[in-house]
Coordinates of C-alpha atoms in Angstrom, one line a residue:
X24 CA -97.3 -6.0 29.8
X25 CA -96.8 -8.7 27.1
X26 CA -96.8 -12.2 27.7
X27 CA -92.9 -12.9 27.9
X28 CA -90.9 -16.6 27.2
X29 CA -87.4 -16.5 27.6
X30 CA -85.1 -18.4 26.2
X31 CA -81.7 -20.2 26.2
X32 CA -78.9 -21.1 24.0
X33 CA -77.4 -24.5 23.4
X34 CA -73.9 -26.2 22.6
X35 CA -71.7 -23.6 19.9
X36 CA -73.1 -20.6 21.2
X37 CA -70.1 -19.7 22.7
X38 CA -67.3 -17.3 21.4
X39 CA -64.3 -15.1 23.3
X40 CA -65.5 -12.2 24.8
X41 CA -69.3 -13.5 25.8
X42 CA -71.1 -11.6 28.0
X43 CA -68.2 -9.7 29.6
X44 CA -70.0 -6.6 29.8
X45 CA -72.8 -8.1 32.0
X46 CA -69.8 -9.9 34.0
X47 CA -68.2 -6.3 34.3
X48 CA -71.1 -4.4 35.6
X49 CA -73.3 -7.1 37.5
X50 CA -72.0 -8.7 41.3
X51 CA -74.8 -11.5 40.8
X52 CA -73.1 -12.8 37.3
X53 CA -69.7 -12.9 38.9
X54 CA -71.2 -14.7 41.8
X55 CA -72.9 -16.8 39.9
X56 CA -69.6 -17.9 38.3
X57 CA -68.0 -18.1 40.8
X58 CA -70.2 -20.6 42.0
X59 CA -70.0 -22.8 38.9
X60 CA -66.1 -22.1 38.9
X61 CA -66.5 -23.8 42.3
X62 CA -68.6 -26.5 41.1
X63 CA -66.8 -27.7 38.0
X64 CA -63.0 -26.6 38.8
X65 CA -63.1 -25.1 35.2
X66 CA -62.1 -21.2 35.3
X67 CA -64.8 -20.2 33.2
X68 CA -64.4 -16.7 33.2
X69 CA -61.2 -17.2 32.4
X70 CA -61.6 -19.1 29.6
X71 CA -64.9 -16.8 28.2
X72 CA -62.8 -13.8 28.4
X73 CA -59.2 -14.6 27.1
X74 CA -59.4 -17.7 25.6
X75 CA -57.5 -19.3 23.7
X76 CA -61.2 -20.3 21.8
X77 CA -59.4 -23.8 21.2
X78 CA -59.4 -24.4 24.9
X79 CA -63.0 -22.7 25.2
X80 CA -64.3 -24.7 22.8
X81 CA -63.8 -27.6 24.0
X82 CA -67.2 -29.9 25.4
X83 CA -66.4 -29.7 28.7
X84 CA -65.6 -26.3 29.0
X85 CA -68.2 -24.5 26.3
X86 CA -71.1 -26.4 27.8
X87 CA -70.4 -25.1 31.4
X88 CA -69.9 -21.7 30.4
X89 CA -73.3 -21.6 28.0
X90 CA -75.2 -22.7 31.2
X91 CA -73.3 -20.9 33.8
X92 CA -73.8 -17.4 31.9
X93 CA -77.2 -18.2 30.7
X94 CA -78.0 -19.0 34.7
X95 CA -76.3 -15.9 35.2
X96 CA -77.9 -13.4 32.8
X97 CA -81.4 -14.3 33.8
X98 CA -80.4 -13.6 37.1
X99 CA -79.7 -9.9 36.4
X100 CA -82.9 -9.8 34.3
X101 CA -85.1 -11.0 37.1
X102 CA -83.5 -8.8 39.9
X103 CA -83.3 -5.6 37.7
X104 CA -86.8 -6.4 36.5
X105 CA -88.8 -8.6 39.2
X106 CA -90.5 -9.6 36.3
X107 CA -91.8 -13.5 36.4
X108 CA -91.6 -15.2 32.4
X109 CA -95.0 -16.9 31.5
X110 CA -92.6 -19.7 29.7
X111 CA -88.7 -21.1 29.9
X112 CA -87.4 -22.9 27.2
X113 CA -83.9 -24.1 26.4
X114 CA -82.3 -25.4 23.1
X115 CA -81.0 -28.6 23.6
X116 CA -78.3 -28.1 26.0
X117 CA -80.1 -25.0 27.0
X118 CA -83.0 -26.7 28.4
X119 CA -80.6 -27.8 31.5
X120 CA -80.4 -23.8 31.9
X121 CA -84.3 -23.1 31.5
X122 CA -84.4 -25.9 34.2
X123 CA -82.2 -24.0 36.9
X124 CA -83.7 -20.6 36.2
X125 CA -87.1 -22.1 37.0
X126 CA -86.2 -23.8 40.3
X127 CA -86.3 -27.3 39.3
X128 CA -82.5 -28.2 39.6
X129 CA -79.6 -26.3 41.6
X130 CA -76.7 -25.1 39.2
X131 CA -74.6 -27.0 41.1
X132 CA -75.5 -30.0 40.3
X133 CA -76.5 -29.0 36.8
X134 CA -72.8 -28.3 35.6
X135 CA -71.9 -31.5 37.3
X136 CA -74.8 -33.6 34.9
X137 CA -74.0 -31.1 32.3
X138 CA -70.6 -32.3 32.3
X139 CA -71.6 -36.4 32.7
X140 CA -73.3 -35.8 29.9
X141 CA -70.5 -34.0 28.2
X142 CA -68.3 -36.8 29.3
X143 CA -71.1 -39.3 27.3
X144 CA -70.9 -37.9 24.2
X145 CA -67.1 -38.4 24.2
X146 CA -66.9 -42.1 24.5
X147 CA -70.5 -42.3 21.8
X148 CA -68.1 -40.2 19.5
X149 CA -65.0 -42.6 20.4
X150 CA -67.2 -45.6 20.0
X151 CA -69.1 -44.7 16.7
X152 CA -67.4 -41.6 15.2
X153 CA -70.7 -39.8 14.7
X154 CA -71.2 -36.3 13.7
X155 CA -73.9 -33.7 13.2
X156 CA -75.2 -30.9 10.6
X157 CA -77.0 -27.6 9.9
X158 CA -79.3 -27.8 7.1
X159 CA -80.8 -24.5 6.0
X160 CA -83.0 -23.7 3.0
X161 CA -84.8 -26.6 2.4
X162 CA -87.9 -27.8 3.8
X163 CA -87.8 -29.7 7.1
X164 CA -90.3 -32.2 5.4
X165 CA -87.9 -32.8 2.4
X166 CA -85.0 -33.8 5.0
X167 CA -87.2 -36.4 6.6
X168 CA -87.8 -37.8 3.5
X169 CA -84.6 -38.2 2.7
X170 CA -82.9 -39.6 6.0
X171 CA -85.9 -42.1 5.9
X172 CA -84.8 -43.4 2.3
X173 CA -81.6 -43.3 3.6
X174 CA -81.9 -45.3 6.5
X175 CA -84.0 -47.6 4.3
X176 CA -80.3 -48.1 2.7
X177 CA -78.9 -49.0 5.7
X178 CA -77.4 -45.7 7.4
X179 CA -78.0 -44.2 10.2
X180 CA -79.0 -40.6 9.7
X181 CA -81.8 -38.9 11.4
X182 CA -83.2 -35.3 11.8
X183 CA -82.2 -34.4 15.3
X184 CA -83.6 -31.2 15.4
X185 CA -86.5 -29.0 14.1
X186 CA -85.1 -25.4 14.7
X187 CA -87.9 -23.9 12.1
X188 CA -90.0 -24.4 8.8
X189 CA -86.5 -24.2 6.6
X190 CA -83.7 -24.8 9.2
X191 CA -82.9 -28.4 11.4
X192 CA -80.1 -30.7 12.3
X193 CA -79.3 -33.8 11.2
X194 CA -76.9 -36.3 13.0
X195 CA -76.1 -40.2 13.1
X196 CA -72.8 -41.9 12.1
X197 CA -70.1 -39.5 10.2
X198 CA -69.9 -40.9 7.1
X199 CA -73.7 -41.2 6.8
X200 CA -74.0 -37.5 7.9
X201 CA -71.7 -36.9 5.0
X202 CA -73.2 -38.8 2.4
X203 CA -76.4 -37.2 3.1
X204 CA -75.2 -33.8 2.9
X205 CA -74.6 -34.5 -0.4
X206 CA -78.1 -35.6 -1.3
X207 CA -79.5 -32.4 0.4
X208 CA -76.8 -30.2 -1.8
X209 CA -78.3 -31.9 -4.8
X210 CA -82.0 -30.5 -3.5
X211 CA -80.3 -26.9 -3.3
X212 CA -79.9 -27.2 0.2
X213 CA -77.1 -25.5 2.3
X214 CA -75.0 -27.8 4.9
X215 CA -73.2 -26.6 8.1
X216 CA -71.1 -29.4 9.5
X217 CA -70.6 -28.9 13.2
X218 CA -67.2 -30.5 13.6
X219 CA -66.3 -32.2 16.5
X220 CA -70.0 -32.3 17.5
X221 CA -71.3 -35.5 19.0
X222 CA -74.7 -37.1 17.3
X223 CA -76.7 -35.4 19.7
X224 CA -80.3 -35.8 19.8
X225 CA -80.7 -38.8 17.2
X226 CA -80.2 -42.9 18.3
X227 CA -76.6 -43.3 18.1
X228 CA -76.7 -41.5 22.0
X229 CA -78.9 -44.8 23.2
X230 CA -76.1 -46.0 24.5
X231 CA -75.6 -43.1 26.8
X232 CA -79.2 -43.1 28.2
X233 CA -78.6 -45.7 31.5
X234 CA -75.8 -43.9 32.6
X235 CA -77.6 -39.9 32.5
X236 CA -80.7 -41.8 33.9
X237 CA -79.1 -42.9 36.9
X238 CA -77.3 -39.2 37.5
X239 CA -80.5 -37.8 37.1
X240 CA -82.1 -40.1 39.5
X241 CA -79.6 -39.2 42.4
X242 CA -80.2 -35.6 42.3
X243 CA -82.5 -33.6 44.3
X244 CA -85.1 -31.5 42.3
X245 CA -87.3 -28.5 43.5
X246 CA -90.7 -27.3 42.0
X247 CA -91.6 -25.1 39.1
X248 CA -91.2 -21.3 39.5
X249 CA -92.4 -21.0 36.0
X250 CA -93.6 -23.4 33.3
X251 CA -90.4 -25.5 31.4
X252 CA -90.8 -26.3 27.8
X253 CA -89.6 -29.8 27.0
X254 CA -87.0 -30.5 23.8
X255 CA -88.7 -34.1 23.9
X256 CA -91.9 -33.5 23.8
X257 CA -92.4 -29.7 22.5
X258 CA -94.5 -29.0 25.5
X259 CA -94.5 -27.9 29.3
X260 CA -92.9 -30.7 31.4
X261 CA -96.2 -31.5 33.5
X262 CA -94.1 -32.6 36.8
X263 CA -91.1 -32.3 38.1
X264 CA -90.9 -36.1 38.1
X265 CA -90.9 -36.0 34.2
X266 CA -87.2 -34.4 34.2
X267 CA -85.7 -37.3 34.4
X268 CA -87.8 -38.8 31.7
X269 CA -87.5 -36.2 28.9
X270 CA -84.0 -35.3 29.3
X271 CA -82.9 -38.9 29.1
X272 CA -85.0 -39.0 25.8
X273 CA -83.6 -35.8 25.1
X274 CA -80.5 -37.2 24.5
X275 CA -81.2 -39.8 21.4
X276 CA -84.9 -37.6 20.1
X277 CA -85.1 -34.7 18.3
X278 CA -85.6 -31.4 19.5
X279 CA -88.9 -29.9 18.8
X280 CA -88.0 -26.0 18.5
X281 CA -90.5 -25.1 16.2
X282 CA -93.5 -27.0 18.0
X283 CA -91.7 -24.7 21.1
X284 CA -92.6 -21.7 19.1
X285 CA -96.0 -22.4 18.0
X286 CA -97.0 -23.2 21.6
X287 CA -95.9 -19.7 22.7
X288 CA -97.7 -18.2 19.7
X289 CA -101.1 -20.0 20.9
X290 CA -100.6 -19.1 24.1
X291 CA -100.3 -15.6 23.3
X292 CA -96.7 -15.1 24.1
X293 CA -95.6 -11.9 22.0
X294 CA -92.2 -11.1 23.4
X295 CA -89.3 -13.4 23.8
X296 CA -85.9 -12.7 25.4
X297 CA -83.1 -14.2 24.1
X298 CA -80.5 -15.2 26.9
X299 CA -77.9 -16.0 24.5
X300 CA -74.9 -13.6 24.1
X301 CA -75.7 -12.4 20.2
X302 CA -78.9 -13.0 18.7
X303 CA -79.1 -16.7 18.3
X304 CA -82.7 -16.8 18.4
X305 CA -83.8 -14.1 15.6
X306 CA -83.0 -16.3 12.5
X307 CA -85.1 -19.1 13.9
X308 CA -88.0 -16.9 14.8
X309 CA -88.2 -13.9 12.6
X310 CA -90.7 -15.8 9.9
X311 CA -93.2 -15.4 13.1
X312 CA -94.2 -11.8 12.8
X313 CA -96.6 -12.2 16.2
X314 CA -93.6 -13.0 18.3
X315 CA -90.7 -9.8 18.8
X316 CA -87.0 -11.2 19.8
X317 CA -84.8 -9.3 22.1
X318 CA -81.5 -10.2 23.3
X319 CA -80.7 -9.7 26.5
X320 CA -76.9 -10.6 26.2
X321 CA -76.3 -7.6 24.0
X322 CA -76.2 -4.3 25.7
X323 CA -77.8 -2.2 23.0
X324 CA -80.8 -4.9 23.1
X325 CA -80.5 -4.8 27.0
X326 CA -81.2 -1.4 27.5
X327 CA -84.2 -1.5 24.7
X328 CA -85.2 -4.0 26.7
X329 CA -85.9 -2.9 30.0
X330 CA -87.0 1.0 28.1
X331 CA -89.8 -1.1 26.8
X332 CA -90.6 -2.9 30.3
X333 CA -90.3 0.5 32.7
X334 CA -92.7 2.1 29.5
X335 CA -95.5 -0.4 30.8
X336 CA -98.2 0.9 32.4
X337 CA -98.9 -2.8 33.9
X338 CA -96.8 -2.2 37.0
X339 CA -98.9 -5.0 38.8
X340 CA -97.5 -8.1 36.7
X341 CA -94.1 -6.9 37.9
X342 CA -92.8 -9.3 41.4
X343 CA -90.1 -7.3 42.7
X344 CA -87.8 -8.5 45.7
X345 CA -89.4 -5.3 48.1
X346 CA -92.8 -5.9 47.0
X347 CA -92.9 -9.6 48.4
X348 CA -91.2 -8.2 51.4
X349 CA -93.8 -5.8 52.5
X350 CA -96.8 -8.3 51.2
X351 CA -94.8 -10.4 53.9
X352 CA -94.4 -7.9 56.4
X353 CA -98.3 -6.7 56.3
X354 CA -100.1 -9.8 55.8
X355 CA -98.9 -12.0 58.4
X356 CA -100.3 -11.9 62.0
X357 CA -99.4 -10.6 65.1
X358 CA -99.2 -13.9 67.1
X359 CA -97.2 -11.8 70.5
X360 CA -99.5 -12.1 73.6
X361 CA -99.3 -8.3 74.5
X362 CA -99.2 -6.4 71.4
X363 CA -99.3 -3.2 72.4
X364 CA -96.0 -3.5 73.7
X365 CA -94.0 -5.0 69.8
X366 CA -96.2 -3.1 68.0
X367 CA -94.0 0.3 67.8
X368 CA -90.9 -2.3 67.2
X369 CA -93.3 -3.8 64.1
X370 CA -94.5 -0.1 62.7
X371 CA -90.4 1.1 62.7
X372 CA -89.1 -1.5 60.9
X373 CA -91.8 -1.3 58.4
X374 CA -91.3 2.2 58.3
X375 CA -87.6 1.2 57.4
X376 CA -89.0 -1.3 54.8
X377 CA -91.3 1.8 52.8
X378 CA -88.2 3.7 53.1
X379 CA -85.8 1.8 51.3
X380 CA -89.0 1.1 48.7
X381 CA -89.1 4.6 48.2
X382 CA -85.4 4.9 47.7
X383 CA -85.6 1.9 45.1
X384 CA -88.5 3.3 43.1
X385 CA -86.7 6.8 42.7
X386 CA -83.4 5.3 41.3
X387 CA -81.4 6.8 44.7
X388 CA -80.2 3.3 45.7
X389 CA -79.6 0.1 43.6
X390 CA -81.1 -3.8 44.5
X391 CA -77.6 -5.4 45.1
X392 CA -77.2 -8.0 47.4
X393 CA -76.4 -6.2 50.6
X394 CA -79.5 -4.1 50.0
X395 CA -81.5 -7.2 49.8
X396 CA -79.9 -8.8 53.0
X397 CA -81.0 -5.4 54.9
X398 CA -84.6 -6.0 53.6
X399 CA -84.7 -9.3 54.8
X400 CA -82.9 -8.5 57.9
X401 CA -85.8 -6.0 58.6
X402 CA -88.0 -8.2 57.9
X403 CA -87.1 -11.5 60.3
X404 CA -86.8 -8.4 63.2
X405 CA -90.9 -8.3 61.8
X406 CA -91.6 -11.7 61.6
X407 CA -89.7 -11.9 65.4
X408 CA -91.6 -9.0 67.0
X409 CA -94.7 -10.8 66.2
X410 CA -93.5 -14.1 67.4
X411 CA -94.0 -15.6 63.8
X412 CA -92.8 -19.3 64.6
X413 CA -89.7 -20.5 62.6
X414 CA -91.5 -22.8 60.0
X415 CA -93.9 -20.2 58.5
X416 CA -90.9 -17.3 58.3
X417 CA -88.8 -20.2 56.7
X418 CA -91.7 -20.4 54.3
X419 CA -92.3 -16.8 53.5
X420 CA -88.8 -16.1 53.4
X421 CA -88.0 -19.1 50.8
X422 CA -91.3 -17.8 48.6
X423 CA -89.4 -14.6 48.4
X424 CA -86.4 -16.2 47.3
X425 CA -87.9 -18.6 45.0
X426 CA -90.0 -15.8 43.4
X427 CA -87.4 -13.5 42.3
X428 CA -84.3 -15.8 41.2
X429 CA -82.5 -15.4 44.5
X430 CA -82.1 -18.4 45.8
X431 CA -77.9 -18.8 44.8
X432 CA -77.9 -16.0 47.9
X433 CA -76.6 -16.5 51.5
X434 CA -78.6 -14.0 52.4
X435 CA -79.7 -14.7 56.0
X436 CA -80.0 -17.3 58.9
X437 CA -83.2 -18.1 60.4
X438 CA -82.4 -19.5 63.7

């Protein structure tokens, strides 16, 4: 099994029609947006699926759908796959998503920051009238050198972010931007104004740092399931308590995609999943010929996708919902006084347990949510039968969760 990073899109990834196959055939993604649907009163599926794109594209709404669905497609990938990423990175806006699919934040409350910050960038853009830039075919060296000279000259014009050795962004004040693009054209570079687009990622956003702070500071935040890479700093985040740090500088520093990449390649990382709904990731990796790109948002890629991960011969890096269960089911102790008497009640429902296992692993039944509820049903009549006391099942029952993505699920009481 290869080391695997996945990866998720940021603002303008977005377009009519995105991911509505996954939508169509997965409950978990329409649960999932359902749930931000709840959280933001925006109807996002809606909107992703008949538009108008005017209305869709919009801050408030394109930014809540990007996370929502990218929450929602690495959902399907883990429970389909039970497979646990060695990395989760985000670009820009996507590092809120990387951040929910790892544990750190709920998606609740991620939409709700998501669309502070949203709310930000509007009055910046109000205030200033900023604006932001694609620049391809030029060295990311050469547009350095010239927003320095030009900030010698008194604009404000910065490279806001470093997507690869010939592509980056560059943002400050509109008519600065603008000005600039000119200078690069000169240089035979190639310019692709984001309209609309907030400065994102460049000092103009200062401003909007004390209020994002103090939102972050309010919210709760759980630990790691799997290492985050930071925009900020081009590296893992090291503790949770450095969220609030980095995405606050996230806001007005550049994003460090390509020092992203090269971490993966020296960690040994040779396949990355692309979360985004078509390909956004290929152009800004393909000049790395050790890393392979495929996209999980497009079916064709999908199904190549998990061909290539049931072809693996490495079954035990795989962390799969039933697995966990009957780990949980075998390894914990019998703590009932007379256990002769539970320990038919114990050997049936694990018998029960191997059964539906065996009815996984042959294809016969799928791992949808009521499937999973009767596993851990099965298993707190376990965890009961051997008087397991109510803090250590809420622990192993919570591990399970965490482990495989399912934590959005109501899926049983522990009383």
């Amino acid at each position: 099994m290869p080391k695997i990073a996945v990866v998720f899109p940021g603002s303008d990834s977005h377009f009519i029609g995105m991911y509505k196959a996954l939508y169509d055939e997965y409950s978990i993604v329409r649960d999932t947006i359902h749930e931000a649907e709840q959280a933001t009163g925006i109807p996002l599926g809606e909107l992703c699926f008949k538009g108008p794109l005017s209305v869709l594209s919009r801050p408030e709404n394109a930014h809540a759908a990007i996370v929502a669905f990218g929450v929602a497609a690495f959902r399907v990938f883990v429970s389909e796959t039970g497979i646990t990423p060695q990395f989760c990175a985000g670009h820009s806006l996507g590092e809120y998503t990387a951040l929910v699919c790892a544990g750190a934040m709920k998606l609740s409350d991620t939409l709700k920051l998501v669309q502070l910050r949203t709310e930000i960038s509007k009055e910046i853009q109000t205030a200033v009238d900023g604006g932001m830039t694609i620049v391809d075919g030029i060295d990311a060296e050469a547009v350095e050198k010239i927003c320095k000279q030009q900030q010698r000259n008194g604009r404000h014009v910065y490279v806001s972010c470093y997507n690869s050795s010939t592509q980056v962004a560059i943002s400050g004040l509109q008519e600065d931007v603008e000005e600039t693009e000119k200078i690069i054209g000169k240089e035979h570079g190639s310019v692709t104004p984001l309209f609309d687009s907030a400065p994102f990622h460049c000092p103009v956003m200062e401003r909007g740092a004390e209020k994002l702070q103090k939102a972050i500071a309010r919210l709760p935040l759980g630990e790691f399931r799997y290492p985050v890479m930071s925009n900020y700093t081009g590296k893992p985040y090291v503790r949770i308590q450095d969220v609030e740090e980095n995405l606050v500088r996230h806001l007005s520093n550049p994003v460090r995609w390509e020092e992203i990449i090269r971490y993966f390649e020296s960690k040994g990382v040779r396949l990355v999943i692309d979360f985004s709904a078509r390909n956004i990731f290929e152009g800004m990796i393909q000049h790395k010929p050790s890393l392979r790109t495929i996209c999980f948002g497009v079916r064709e890629e999908r199904e190549k996708l998990f061909q290539l991960l049931n072809s693996s011969d490495d079954d035990g890096s795989r962390s799969t919902f039933i697995s966990k269960s009957l780990l949980a089911a075998l390894s914990t102790p019998n703590q009932h006084v007379e256990r002769y008497v539970n320990g038919a009640d114990v050997a049936d429902h694990y018998h029960k347990l191997s059964e539906i296992s065996m009815e996984l692993e042959q294809g016969r039944i799928a791992l949808s949510n009521e499937v999973k509820r009767s596993i851990l049903l099965l298993l707190k009549r376990i965890f009961d039968a051997k008087k397991l006391g109510r803090d250590e099942q809420t622990q192993w029952f919570q591990q399970i969760l965490d482990e495989t993505s399912s934590t959005y699920l109501n899926l049983i009481e522990i009383e």
